[in-house]
CSV table of C-alpha atoms in Angstrom, one decimal:
chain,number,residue,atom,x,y,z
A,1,UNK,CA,-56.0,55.8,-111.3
A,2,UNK,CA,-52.8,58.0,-110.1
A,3,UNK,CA,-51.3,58.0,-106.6
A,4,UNK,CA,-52.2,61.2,-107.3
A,5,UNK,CA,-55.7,61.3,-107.2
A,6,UNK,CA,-55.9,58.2,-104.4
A,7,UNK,CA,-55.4,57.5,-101.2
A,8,UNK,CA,-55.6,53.8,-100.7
A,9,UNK,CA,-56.8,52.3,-97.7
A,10,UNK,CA,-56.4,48.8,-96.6
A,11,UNK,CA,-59.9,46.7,-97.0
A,12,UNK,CA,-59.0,43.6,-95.7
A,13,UNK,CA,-61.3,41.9,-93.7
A,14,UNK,CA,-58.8,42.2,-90.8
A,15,UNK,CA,-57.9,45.8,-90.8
A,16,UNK,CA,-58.1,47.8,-88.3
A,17,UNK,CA,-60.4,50.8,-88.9
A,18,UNK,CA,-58.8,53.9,-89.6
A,19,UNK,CA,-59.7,55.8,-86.2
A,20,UNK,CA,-59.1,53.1,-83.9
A,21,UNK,CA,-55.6,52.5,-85.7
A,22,UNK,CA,-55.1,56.0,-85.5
A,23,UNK,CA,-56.2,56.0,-81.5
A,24,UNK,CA,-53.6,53.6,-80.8
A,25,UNK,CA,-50.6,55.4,-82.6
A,26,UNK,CA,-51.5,57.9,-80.5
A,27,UNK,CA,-51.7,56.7,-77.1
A,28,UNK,CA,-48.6,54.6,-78.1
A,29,UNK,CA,-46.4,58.0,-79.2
A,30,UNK,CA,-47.8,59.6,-75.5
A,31,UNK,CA,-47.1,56.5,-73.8
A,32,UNK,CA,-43.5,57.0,-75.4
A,33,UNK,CA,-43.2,60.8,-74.6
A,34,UNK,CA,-43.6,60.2,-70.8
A,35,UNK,CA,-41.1,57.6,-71.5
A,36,UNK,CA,-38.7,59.8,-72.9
A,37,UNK,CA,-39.3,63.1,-70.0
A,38,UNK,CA,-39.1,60.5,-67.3
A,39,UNK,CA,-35.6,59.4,-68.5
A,40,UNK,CA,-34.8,62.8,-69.5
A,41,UNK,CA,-35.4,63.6,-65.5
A,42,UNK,CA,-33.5,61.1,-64.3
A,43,UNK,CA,-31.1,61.8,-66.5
A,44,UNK,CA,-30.9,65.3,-65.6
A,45,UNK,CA,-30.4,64.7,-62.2
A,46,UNK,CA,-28.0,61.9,-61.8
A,47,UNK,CA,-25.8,62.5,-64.7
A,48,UNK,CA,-23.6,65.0,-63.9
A,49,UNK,CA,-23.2,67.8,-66.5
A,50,UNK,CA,-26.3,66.5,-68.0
A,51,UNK,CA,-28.4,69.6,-68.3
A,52,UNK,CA,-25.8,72.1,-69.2
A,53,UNK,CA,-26.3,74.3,-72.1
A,54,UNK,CA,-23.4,73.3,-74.0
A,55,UNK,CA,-24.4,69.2,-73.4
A,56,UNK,CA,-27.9,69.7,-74.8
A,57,UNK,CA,-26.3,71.9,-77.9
A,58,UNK,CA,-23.7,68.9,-78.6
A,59,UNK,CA,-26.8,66.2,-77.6
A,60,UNK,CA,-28.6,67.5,-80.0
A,61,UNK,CA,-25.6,67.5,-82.7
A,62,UNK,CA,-24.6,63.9,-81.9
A,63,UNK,CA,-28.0,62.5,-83.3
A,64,UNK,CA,-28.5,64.1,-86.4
A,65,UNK,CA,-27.3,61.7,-88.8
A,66,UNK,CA,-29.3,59.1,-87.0
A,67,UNK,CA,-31.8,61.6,-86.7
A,68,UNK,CA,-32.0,62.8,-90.3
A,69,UNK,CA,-32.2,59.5,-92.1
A,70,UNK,CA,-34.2,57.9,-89.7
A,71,UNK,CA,-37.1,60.4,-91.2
A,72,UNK,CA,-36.7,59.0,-94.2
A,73,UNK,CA,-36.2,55.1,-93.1
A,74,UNK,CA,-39.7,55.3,-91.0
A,75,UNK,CA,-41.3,56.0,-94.5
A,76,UNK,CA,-39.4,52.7,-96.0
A,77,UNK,CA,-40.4,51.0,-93.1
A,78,UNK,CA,-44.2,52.2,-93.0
A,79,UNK,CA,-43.8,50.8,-96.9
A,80,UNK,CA,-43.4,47.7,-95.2
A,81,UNK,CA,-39.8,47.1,-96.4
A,82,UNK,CA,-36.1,48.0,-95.1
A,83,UNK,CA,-32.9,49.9,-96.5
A,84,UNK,CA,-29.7,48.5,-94.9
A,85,UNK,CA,-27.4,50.1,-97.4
A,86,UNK,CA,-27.9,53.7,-95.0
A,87,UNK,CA,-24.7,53.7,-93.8
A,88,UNK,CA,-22.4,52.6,-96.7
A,89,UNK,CA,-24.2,55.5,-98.7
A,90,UNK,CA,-23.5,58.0,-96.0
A,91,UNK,CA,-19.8,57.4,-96.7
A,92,UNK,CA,-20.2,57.1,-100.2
A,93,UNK,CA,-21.7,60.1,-100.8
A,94,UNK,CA,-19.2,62.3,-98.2
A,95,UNK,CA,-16.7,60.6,-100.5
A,96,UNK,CA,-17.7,61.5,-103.7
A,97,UNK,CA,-18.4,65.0,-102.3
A,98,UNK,CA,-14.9,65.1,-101.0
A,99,UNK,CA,-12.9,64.2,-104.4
A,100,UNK,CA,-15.3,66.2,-106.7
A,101,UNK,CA,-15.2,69.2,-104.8
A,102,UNK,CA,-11.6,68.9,-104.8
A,103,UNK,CA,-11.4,68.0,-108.4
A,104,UNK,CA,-13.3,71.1,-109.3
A,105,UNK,CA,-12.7,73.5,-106.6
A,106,UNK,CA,-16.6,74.1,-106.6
A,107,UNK,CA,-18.8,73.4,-103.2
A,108,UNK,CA,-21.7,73.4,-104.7
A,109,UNK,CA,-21.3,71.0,-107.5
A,110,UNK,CA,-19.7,68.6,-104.8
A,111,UNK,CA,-22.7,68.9,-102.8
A,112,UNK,CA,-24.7,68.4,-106.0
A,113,UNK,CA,-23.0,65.4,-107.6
A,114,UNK,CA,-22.4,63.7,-103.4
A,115,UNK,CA,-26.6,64.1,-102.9
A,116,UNK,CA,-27.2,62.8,-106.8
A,117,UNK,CA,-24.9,59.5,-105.8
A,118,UNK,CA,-26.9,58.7,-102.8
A,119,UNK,CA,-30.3,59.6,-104.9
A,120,UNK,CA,-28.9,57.2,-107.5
A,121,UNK,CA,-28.8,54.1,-105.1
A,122,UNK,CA,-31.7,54.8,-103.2
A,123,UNK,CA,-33.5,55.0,-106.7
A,124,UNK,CA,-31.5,51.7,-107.3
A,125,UNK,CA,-32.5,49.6,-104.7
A,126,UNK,CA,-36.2,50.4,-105.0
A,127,UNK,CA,-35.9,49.3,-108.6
A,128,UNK,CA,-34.5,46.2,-107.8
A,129,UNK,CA,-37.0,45.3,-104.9
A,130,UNK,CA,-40.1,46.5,-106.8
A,131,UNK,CA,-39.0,45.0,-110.7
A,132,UNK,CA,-37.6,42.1,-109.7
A,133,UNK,CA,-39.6,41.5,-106.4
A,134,UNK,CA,-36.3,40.8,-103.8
A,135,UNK,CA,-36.9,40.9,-100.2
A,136,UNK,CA,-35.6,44.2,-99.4
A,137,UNK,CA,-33.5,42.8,-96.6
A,138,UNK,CA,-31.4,41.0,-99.5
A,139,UNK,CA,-31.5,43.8,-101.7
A,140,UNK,CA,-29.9,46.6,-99.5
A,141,UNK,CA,-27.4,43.9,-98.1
A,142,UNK,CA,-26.3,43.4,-101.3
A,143,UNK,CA,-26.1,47.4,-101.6
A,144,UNK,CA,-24.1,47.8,-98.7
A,145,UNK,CA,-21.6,45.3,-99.5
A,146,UNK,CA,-20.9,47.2,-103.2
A,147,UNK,CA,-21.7,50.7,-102.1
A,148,UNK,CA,-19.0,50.1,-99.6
A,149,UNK,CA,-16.6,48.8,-102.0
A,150,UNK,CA,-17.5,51.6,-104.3
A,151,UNK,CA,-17.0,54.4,-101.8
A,152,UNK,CA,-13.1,52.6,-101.2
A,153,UNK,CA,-12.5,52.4,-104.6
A,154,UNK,CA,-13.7,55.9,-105.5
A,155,UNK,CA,-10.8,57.2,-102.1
A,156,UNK,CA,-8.6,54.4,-103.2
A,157,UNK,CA,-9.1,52.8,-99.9
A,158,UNK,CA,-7.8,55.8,-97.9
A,159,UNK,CA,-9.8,59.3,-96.8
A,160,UNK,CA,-9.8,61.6,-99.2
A,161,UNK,CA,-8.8,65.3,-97.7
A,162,UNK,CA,-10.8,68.3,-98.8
A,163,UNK,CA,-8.9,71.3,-100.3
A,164,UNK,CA,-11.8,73.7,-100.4
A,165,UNK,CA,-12.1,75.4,-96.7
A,166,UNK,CA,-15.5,76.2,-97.4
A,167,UNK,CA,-16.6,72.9,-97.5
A,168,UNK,CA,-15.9,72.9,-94.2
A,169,UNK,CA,-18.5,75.9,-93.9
A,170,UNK,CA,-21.5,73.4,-94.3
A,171,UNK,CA,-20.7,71.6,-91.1
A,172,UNK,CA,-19.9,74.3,-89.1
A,173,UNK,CA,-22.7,77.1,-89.9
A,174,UNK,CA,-24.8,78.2,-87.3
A,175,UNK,CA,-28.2,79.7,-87.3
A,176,UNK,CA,-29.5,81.2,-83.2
A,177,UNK,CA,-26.9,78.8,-81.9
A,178,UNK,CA,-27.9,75.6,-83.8
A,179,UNK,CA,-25.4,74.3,-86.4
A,180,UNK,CA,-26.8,73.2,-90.3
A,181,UNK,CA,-26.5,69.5,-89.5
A,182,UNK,CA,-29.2,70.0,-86.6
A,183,UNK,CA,-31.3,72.6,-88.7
A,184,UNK,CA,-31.3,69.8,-91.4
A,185,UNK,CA,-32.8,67.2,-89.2
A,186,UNK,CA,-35.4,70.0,-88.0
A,187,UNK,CA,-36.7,70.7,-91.7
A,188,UNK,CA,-36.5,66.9,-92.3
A,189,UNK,CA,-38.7,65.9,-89.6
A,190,UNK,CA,-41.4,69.0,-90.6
A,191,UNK,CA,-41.0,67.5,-94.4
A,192,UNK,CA,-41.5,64.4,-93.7
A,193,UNK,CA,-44.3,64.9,-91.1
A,194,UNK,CA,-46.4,66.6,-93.2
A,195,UNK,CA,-45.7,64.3,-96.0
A,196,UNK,CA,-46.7,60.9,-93.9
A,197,UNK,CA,-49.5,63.2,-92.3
A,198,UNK,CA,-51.0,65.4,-94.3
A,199,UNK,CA,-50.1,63.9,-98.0
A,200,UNK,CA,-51.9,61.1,-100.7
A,201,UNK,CA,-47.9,60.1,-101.2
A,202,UNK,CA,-47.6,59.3,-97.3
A,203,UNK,CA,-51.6,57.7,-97.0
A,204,UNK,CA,-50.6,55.6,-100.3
A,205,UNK,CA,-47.5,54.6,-98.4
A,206,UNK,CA,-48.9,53.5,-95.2
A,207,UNK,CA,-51.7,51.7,-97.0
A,208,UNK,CA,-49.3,49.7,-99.6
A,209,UNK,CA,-47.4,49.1,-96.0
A,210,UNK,CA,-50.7,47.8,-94.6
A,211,UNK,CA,-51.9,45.7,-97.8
A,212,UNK,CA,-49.8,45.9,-101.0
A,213,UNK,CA,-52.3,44.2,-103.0
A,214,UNK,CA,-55.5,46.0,-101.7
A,215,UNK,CA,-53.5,49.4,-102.2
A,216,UNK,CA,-52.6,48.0,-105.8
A,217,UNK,CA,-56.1,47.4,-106.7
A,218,UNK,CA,-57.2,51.0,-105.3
A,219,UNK,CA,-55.5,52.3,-108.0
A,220,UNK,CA,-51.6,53.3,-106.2
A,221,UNK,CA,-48.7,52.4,-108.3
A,222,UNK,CA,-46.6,50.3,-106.1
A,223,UNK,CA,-43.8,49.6,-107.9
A,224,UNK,CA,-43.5,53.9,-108.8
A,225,UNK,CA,-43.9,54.8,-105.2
A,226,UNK,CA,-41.8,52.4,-103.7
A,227,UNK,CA,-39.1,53.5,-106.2
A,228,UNK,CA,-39.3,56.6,-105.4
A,229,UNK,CA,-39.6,56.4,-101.5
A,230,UNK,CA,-36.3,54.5,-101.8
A,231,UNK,CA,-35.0,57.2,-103.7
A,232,UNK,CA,-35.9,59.7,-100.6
A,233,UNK,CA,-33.8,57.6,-98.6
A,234,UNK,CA,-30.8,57.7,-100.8
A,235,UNK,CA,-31.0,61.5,-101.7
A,236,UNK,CA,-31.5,62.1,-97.6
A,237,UNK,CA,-28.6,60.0,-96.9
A,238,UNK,CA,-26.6,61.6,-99.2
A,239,UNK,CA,-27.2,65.1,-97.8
A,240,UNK,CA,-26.5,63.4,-94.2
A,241,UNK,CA,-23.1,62.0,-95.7
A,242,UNK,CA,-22.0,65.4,-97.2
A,243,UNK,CA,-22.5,67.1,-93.8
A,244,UNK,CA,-20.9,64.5,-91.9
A,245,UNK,CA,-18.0,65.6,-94.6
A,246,UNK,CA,-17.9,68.5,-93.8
A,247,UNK,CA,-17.6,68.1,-90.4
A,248,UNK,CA,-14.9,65.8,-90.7
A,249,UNK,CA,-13.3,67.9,-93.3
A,250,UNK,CA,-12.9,64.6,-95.1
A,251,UNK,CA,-14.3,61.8,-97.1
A,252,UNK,CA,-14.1,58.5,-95.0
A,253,UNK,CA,-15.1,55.3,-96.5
A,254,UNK,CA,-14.4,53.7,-93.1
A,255,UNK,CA,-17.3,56.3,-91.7
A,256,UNK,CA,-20.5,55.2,-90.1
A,257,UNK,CA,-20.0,51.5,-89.7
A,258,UNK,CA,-23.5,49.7,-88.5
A,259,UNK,CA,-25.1,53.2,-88.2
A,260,UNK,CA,-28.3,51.3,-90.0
A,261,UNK,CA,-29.0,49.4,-87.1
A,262,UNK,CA,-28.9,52.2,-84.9
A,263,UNK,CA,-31.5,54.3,-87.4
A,264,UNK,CA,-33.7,50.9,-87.4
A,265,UNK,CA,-33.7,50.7,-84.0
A,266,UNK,CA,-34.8,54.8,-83.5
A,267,UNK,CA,-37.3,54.2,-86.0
A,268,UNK,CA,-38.9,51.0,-84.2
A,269,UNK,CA,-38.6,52.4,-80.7
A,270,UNK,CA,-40.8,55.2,-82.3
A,271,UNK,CA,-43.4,52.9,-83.4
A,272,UNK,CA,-42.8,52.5,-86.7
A,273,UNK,CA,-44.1,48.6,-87.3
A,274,UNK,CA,-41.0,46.5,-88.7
A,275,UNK,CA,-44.3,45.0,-91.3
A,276,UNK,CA,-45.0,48.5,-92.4
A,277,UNK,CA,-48.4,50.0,-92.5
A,278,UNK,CA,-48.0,51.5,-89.1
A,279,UNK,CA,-45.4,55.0,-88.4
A,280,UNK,CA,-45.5,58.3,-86.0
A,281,UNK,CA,-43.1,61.0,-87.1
A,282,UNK,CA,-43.5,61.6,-83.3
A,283,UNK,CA,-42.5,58.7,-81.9
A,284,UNK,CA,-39.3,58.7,-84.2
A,285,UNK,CA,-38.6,61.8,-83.5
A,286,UNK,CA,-38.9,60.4,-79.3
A,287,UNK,CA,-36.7,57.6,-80.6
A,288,UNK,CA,-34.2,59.2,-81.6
A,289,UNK,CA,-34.2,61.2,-78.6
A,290,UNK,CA,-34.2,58.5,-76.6
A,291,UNK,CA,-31.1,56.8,-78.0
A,292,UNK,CA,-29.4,59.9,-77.8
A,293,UNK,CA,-29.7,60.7,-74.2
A,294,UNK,CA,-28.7,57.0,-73.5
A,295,UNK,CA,-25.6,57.4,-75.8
A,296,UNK,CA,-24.8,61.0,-74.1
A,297,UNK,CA,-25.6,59.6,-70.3
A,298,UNK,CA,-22.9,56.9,-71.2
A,299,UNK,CA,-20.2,59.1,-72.6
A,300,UNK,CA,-20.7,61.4,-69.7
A,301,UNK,CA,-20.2,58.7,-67.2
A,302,UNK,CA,-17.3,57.3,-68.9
A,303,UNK,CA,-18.9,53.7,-70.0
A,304,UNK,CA,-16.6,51.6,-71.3
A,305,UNK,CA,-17.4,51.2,-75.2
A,306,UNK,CA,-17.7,47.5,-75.3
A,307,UNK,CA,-20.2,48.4,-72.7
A,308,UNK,CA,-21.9,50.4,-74.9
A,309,UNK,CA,-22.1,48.1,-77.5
A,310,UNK,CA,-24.3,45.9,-74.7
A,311,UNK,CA,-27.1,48.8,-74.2
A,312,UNK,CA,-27.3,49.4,-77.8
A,313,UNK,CA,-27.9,46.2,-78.8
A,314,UNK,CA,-30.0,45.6,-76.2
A,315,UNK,CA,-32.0,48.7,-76.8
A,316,UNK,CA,-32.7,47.4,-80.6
A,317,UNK,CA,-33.8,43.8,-78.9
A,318,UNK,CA,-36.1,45.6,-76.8
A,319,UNK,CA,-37.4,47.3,-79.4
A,320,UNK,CA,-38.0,44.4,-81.7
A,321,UNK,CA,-39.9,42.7,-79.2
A,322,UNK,CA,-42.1,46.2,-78.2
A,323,UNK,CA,-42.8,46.2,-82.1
A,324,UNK,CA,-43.9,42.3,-81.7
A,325,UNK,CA,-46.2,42.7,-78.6
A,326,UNK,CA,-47.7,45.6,-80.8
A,327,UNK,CA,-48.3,43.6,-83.3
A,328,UNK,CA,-50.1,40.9,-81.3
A,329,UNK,CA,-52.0,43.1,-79.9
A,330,UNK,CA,-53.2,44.4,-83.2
A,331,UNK,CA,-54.1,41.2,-84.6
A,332,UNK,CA,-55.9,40.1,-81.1
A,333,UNK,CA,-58.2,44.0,-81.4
């Protein structure tokens, strides 16, 4: 029977019932929204410059690369597995964008070929996990090591300069004050939502997340739709790496160094379970928030970067653990 025609749920003894898992999501993603205003408050108040217009416009721009991938690494997750090649394919693809559109003079076959690349690896890596049955955790290491290496060989180790000025367009176009890159993570987080929400493809993924072999035997093609949700990552990185691009105005194979910790760590302070079966595009949405505001508050008040470093990685520990103590929870109701 096709993914198609199936939602699969898990039937394990010890799953939690559909409404009661669905009760707790949602008093976890409330319990996280009040989270998120009070700090927002505070935030607003004793960080000066905070609430300004122009702050919230540039907040709002400084987290969508995290926030636009981390749609698509919440579905990963909720699949129960974990892409760490994010970041190496963000500056792969802005540098394949970068040369090709240079090479040919054409935008939009830049674009094309830059969003194909990252759609390629993605596709990659969840053939190699599903085929061949690597822990995902190996798997995308390995990618991010040779994705890396590809995106310096493809700039021959340097950034590659754009010659097209409308390249530069794609980062810098605005729409009722909002540039693309933040209009992009808008439409990503409605896609997305309604596909984990209101879709057999995002039911068959939570389930497979929750019980692979229960989902298997309900009739869902793991090995397609893991393929494939890996292949969403990719294509969405891509298109993150292309903007980020274009607002550089170049391809940087040096760009977005240990970003995928930083989009793991949105994604699990929203909720999403680190063993899959369990995601909010609510509380990732929050995350990211979160995370931003933080980052913001500490650039306004002049934080030392090695500071930063500290309340990031701190942040992601406190997350880990927050996922954990779900998790226990779960297991104990």
């Amino acid at each position: 029977m096709s993914t198609d025609k199936l939602a699969a749920t898990d039937t394990s003894p010890t799953a939690p019932k559909p409404r009661a898992k669905a009760l707790r999501t949602l008093l976890d993603t409330s319990g996280l929204i009040a989270i998120f205003f009070v700090l927002f408050i505070a935030l607003a108040i004793f960080v000066p410059d905070f609430l300004t217009g122009r702050n919230i416009v540039g907040l709002l721009l400084s987290v969508t690369l995290i926030g636009t991938i981390a749609t698509t690494m919440m579905m990963v997750l909720a699949l129960g597995e974990v892409d760490l090649s994010v970041a190496s394919i963000v500056a792969f693809t802005g540098v394949v964008a970068a040369v090709v559109t240079s090479t040919s003079g054409s935008v939009f076959i830049g674009v094309l070929v830059g969003i194909a690349a990252g759609g390629a690896v993605g596709a990659f890596n969840g053939f190699v996990v599903s085929k061949f049955g690597i822990n995902s955790l190996i798997a995308t290491l390995a990618a991010m090591e040779f994705v890396r290496g590809l995106a310096y060989i493809t700039s021959g180790g340097d950034a590659v300069m754009v010659t097209v000025p409308s390249f530069f367009d794609l980062g810098s176009a605005s729409f009722l004050g909002l540039t693309l890159p933040v209009w992009t993570m808008i439409v990503c987080f409605v896609v997305f939502g309604i596909v984990l929400n209101m879709t057999a493809f995002g039911r068959n993924t939570l389930a497979t997340g929750g019980n692979a072999e229960a989902a298997s035997l309900a009739g869902v093609n793991v090995r397609r739709l893991k393929i494939t949700v890996f292949a969403l990552q990719g294509v969405v990185a891509g298109i993150a790496g292309v903007l980020l691009a274009s607002r550089m105005g170049l391809g940087d194979p040096n760009t977005s160094m240990g970003l995928e910790l930083a989009v793991i760590s949105a994604c699990v302070l929203g909720g999403v379970s680190l063993s899959g079966g369990v995601a909010s595009i609510t509380g990732v949405l929050v995350g990211v928030l979160i995370m931003g505001c933080v980052q913001n508050a500490m650039g306004l008040l002049n934080v030392p970067t090695f500071y930063q470093y500290l309340v990031r990685g701190a942040i992601l520990l406190l997350a880990v653990m927050f996922d954990r103590w779900k998790q226990t929870r779960r297991a104990k109701g």
